[in-house]
GROMACS .gro file of C-alpha atoms in nm:
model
  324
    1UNK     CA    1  -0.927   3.564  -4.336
    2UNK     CA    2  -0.999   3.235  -4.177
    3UNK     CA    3  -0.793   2.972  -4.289
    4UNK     CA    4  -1.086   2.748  -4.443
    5UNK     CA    5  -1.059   2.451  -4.714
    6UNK     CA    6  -1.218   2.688  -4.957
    7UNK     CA    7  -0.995   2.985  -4.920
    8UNK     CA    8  -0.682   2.709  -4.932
    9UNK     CA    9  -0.795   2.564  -5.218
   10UNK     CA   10  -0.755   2.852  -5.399
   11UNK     CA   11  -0.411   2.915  -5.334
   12UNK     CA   12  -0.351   2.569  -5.374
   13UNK     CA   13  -0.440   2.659  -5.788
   14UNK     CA   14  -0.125   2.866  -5.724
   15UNK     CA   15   0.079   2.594  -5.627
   16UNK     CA   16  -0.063   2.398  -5.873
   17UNK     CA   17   0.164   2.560  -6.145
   18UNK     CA   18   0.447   2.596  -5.972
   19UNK     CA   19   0.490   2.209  -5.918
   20UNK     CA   20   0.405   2.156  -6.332
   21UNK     CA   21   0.730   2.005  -6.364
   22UNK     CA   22   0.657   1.596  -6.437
   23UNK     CA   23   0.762   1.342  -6.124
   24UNK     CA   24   0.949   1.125  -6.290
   25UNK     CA   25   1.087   0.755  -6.125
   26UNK     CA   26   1.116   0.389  -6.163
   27UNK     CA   27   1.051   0.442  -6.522
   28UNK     CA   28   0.638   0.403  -6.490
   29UNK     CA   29   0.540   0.524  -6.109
   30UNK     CA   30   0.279   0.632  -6.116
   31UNK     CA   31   0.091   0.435  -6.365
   32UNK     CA   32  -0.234   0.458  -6.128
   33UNK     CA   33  -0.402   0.716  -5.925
   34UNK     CA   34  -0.212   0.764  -5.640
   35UNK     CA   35  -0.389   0.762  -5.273
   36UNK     CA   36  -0.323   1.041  -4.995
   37UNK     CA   37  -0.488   0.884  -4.704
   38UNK     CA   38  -0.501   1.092  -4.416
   39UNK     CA   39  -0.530   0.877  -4.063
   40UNK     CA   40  -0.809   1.175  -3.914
   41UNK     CA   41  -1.125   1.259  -3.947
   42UNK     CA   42  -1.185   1.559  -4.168
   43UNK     CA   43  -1.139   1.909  -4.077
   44UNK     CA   44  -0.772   1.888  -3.891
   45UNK     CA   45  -0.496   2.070  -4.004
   46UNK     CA   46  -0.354   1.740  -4.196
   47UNK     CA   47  -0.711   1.707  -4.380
   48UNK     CA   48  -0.681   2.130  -4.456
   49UNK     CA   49  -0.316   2.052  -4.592
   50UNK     CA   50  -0.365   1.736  -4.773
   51UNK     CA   51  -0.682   1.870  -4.974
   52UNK     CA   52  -0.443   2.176  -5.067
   53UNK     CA   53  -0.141   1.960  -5.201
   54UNK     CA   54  -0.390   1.727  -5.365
   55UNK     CA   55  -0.419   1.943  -5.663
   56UNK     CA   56  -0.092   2.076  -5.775
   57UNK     CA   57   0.081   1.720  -5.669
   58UNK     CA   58  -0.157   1.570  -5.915
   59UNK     CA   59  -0.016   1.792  -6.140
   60UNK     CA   60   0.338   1.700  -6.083
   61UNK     CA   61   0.273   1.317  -6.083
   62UNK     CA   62   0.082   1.333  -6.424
   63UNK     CA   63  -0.201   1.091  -6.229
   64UNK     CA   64  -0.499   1.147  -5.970
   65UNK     CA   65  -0.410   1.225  -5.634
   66UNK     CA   66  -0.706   1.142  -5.424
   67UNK     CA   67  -0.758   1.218  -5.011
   68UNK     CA   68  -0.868   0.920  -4.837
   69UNK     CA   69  -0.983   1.001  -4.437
   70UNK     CA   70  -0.929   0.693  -4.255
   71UNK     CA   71  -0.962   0.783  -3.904
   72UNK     CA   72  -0.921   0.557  -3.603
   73UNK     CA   73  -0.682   0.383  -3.302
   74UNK     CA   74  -0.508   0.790  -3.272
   75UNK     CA   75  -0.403   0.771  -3.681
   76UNK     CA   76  -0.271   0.428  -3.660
   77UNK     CA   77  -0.545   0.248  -3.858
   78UNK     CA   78  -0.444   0.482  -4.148
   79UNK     CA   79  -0.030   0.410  -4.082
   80UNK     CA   80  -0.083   0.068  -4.069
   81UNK     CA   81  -0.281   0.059  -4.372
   82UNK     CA   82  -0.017   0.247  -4.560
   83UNK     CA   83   0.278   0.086  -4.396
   84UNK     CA   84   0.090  -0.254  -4.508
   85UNK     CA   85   0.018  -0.138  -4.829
   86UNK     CA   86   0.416  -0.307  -4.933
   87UNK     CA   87   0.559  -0.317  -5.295
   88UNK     CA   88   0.162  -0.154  -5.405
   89UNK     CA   89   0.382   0.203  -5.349
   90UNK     CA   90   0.079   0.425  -5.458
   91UNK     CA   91  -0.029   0.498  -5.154
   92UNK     CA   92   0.112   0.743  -4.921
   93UNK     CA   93   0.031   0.849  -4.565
   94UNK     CA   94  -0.023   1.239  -4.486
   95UNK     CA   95  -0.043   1.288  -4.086
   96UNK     CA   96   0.115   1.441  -3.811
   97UNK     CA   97   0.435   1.287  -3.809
   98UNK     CA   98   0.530   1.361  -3.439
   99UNK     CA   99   0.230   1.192  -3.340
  100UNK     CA  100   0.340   0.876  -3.522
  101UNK     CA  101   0.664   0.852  -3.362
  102UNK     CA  102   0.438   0.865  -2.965
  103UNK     CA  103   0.299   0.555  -3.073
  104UNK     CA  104   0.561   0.308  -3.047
  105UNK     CA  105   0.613   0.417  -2.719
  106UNK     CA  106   0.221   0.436  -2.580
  107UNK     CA  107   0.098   0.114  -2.801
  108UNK     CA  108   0.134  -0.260  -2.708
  109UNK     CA  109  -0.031  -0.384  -2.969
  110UNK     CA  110   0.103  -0.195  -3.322
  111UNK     CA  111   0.028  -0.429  -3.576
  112UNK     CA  112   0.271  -0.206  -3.765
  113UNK     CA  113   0.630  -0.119  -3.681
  114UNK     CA  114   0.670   0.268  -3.767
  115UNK     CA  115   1.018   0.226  -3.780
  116UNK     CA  116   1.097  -0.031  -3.999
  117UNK     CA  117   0.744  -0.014  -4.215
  118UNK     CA  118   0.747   0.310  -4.314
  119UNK     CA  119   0.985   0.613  -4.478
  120UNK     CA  120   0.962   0.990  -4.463
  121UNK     CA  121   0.961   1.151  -4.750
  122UNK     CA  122   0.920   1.517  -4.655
  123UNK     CA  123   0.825   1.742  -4.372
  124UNK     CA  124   0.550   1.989  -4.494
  125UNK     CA  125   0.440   2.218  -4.224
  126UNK     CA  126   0.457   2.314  -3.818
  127UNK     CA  127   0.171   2.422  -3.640
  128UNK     CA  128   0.278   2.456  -3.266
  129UNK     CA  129   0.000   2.369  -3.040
  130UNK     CA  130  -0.205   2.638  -2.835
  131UNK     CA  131  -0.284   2.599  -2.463
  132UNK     CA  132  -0.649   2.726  -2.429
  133UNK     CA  133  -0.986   2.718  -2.272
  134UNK     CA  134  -1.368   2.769  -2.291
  135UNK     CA  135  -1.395   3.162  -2.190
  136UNK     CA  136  -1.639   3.071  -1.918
  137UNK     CA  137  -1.324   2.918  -1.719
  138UNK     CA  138  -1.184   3.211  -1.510
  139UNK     CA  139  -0.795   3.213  -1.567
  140UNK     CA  140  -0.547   3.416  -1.806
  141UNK     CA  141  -0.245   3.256  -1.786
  142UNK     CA  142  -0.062   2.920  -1.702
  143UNK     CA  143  -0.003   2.989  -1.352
  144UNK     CA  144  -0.358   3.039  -1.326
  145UNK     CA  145  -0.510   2.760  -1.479
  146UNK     CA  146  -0.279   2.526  -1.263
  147UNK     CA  147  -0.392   2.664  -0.920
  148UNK     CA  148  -0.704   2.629  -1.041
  149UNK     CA  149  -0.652   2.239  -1.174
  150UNK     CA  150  -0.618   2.161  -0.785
  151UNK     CA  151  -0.907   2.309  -0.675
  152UNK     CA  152  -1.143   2.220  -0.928
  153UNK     CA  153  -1.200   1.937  -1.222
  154UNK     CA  154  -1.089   2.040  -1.528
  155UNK     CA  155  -1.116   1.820  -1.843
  156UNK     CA  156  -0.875   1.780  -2.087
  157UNK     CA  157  -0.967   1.678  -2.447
  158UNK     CA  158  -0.732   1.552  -2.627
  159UNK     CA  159  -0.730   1.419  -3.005
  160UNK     CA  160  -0.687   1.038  -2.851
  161UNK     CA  161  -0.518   0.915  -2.551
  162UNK     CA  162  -0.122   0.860  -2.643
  163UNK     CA  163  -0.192   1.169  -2.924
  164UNK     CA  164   0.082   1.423  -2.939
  165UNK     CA  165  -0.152   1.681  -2.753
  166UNK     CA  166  -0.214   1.405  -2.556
  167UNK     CA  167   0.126   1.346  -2.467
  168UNK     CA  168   0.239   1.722  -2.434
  169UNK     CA  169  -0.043   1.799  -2.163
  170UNK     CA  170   0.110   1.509  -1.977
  171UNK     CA  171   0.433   1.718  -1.994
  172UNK     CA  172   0.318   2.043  -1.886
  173UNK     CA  173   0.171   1.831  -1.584
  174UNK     CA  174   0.483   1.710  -1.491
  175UNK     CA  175   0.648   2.054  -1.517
  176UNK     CA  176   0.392   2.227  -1.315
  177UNK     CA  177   0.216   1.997  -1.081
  178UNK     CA  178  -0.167   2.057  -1.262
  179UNK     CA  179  -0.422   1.784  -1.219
  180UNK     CA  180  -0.619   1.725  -1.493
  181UNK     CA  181  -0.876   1.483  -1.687
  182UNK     CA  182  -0.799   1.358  -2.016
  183UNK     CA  183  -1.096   1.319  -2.210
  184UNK     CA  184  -1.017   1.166  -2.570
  185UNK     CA  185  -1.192   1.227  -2.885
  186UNK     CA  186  -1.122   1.085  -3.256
  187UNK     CA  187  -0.972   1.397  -3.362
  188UNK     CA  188  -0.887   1.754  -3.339
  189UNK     CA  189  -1.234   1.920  -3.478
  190UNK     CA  190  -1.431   1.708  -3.246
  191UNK     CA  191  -1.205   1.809  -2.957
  192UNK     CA  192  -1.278   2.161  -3.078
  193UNK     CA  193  -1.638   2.145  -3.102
  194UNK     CA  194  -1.657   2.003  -2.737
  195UNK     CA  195  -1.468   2.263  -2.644
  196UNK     CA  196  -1.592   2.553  -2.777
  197UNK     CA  197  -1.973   2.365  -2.643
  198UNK     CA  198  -1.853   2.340  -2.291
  199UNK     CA  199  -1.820   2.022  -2.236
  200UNK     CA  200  -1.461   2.004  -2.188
  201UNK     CA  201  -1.305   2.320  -2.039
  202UNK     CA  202  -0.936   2.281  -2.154
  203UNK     CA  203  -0.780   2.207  -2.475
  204UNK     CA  204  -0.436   2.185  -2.642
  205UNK     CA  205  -0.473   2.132  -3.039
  206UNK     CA  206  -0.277   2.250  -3.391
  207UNK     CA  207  -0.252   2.616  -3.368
  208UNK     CA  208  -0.334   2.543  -3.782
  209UNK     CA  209  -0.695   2.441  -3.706
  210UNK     CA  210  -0.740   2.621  -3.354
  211UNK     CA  211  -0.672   2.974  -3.434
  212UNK     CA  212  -0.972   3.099  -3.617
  213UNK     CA  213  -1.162   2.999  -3.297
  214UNK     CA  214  -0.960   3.178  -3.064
  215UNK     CA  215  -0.968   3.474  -3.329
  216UNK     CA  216  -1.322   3.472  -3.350
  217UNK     CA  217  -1.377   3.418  -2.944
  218UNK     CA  218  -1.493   3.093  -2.933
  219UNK     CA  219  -1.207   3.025  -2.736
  220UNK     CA  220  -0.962   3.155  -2.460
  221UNK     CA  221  -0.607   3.111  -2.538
  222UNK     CA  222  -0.392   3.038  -2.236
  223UNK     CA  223  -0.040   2.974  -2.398
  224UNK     CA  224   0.159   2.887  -2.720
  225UNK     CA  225   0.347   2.573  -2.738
  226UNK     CA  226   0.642   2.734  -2.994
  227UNK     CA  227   0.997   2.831  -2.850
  228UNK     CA  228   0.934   3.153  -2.905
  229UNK     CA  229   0.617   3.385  -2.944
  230UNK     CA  230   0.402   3.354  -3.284
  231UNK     CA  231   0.420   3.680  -3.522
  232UNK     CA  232   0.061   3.604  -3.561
  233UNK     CA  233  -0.013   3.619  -3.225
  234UNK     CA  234   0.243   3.824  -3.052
  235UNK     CA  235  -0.003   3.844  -2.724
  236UNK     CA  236   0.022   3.504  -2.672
  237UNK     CA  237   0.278   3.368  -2.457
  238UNK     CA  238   0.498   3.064  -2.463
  239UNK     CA  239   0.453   2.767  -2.233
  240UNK     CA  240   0.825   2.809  -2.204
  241UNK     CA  241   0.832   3.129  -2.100
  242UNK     CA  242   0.533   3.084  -1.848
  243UNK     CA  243   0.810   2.900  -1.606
  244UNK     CA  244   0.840   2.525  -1.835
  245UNK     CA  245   1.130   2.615  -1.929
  246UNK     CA  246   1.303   2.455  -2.250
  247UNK     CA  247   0.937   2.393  -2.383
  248UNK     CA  248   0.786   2.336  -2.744
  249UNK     CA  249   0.571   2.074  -2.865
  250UNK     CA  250   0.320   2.106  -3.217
  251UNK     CA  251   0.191   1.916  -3.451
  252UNK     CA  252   0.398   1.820  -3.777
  253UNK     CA  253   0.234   1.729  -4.077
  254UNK     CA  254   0.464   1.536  -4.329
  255UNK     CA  255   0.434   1.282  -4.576
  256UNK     CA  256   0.564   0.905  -4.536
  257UNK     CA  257   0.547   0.629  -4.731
  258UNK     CA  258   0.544   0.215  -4.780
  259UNK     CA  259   0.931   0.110  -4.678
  260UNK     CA  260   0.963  -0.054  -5.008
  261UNK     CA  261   0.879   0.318  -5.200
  262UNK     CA  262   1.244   0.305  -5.452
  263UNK     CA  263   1.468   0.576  -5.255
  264UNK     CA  264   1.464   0.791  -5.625
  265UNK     CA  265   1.079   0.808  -5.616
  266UNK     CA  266   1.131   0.965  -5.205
  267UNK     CA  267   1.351   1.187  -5.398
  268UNK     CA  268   1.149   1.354  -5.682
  269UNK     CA  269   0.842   1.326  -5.409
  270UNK     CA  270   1.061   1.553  -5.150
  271UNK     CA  271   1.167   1.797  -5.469
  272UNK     CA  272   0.832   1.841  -5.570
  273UNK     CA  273   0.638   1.893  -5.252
  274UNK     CA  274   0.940   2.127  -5.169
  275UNK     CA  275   0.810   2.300  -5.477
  276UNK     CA  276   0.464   2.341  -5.375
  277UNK     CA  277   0.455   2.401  -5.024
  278UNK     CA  278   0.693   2.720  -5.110
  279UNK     CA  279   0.458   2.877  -5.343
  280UNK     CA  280   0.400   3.212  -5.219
  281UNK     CA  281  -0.032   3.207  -5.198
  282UNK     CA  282  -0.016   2.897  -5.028
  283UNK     CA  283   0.250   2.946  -4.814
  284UNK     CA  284   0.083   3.340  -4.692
  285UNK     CA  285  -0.250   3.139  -4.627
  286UNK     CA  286  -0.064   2.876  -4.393
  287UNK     CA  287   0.136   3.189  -4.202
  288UNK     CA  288  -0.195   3.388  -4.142
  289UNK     CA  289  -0.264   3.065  -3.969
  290UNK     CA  290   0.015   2.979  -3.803
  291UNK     CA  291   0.151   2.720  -3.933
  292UNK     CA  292   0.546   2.746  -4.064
  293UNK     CA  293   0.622   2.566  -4.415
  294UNK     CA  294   0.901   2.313  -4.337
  295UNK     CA  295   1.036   2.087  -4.565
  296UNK     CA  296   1.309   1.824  -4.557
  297UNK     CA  297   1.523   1.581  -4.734
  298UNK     CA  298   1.397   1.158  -4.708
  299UNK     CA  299   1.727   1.153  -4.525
  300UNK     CA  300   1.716   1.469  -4.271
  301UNK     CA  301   1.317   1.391  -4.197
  302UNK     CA  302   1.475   0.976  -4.108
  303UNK     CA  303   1.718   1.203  -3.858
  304UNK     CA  304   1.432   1.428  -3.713
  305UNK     CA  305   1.219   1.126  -3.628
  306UNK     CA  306   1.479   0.926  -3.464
  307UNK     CA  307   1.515   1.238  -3.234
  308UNK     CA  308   1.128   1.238  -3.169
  309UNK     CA  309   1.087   0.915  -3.047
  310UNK     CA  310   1.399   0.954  -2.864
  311UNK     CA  311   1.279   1.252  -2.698
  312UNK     CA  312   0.861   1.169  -2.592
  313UNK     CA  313   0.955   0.806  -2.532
  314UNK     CA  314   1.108   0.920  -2.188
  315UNK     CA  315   0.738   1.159  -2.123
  316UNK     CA  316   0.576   0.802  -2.177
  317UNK     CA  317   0.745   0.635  -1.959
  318UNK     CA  318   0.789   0.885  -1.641
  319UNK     CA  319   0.458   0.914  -1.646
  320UNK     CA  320   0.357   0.557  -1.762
  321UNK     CA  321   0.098   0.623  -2.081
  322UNK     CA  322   0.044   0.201  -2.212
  323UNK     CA  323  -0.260   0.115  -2.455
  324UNK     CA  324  -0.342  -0.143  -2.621
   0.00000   0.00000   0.00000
């Protein structure tokens, strides 16, 4: 079954009582309804994952939990507005987390500092990205769609220009000598659409929100961005193992929030979303799909993300990605 907002919704009822346990920290947070804004239009695999929490993380914060799209600038408009948002603390930022940590690297003109403005809290789920194409274009595998990127003009879309798809296409590039055209959009299901309409011919997107249309042959999928092969989609083979060696990319959805969020309210956030994101419903309806539940401590997500930037911030600069 297609991994839909409906279909997660109802598992999310599941998770909804396994996270009954009242959030409890600084005495009275939350004393208002608390805001998940999500920096992406809707229909992405953060929108599908932050309309599934919403519920059961009401539930555990004894308060409203309401999803607020504010799309824009590749997700920054929505960071900076939480990582602005200071000692208000009820509002918390839902995106992919990867992506967030590109930025500082690609941007000249943050009017937030990711860094020092904002704090994980937990890692929620991977979706690894998949490599594919409109089924007119006539090539199978990597190889093929490379030798093909020199004859012809192929166009990229891309999320945004400095997105992590964005940013992993430039890799494969520099890997394997392709030449193509970026072409950016303001988010995945856009990117899709185009796609799938044949105006773009190439596409590398969430596996989370990508899938159903290479399951339903809308799409052609060329490769998986994973270390190794997906369970769901054992026919589909790595990047890595299609000569880049070393390979994996994805997208990362987690939850930050405002630097000045008390470190015991992180905490109890972490424990709970831990909580929810391990119920069994919801966490079958995100493997069908794809995507792996992964959680993480405040403290071990602060360690991942250090790594991340670490790690694209050289990709930026060999192949010298500045916006402003």
């Amino acid at each position: 079954m297609p991994l839909t907002r409906r279909n997660f919704m109802a598992a999310a009822g599941a998770a909804a009582m396994a996270a009954a346990t009242p959030l409890r920290a600084q005495a009275n947070w939350p004393d208002r309804n608390v805001r998940l804004l999500v920096p992406y239009p809707a229909g992405g695999s953060s929108d599908i994952i932050a309309r599934a929490i919403s519920q059961p993380l009401s539930e555990a914060l004894k308060q409203t939990v309401i999803v607020d799209n504010r799309p824009g600038a590749n997700g920054n408009l929505g960071a900076g507005i939480v990582a602005q948002s200071g000692e208000e603390r009820h509002t918390l930022l839902l995106c992919d987390v990867g992506a967030l940590m590109i930025s500082p690297s690609v941007y000249t003109k943050l009017n937030f500092d990711p860094n020092k403005d904002l704090r994980g809290v937990t890692m929620l789920a991977y979706s690894p990205h998949i490599l594919a194409v409109h089924p007119s274009v006539p090539v199978n595998t990597l190889a093929e769609l490379v030798a093909l990127s020199k004859k012809e003009r192929l166009n990229f879309a891309v999320t945004a220009m400095g997105s992590a798809p964005h940013v992993a296409g430039v890799a494969v590039e520099q890997a394997t000598g392709a030449q193509w055209q970026y072409v950016p959009y303001k988010g995945g299901s856009q990117a899709i659409t185009d796609t799938i309409g044949g105006q773009t011919q190439i596409i590398m997107n969430g596996m989370l929100a990508t899938l159903p249309h290479i399951q339903s042959g809308k799409l052609k999928a060329i490769a998986v961005s994973s270390r190794n092969r997906m369970p769901q989609v054992p026919n589909i083979p790595t990047i890595a193992e299609q000569g880049v060696a070393n390979f994996e990319s994805g997208t990362w959805q987690g939850l930050m929030a405002p630097a000045a969020m008390p470190p015991d309210v992180l905490d109890r956030l972490a424990k709970s979303l831990e909580r929810i994101m391990n119920v069994p419903d919801l966490k079958a309806k995100l493997g069908e799909q794809g995507a792996e539940v992964v959680t993480m401590t405040p403290a071990e997500m602060d360690k991942w993300l250090a790594a991340e930037r670490q790690r694209w911030a050289a990709v930026v600069q060999k192949a010298d990605i500045r916006l402003d």
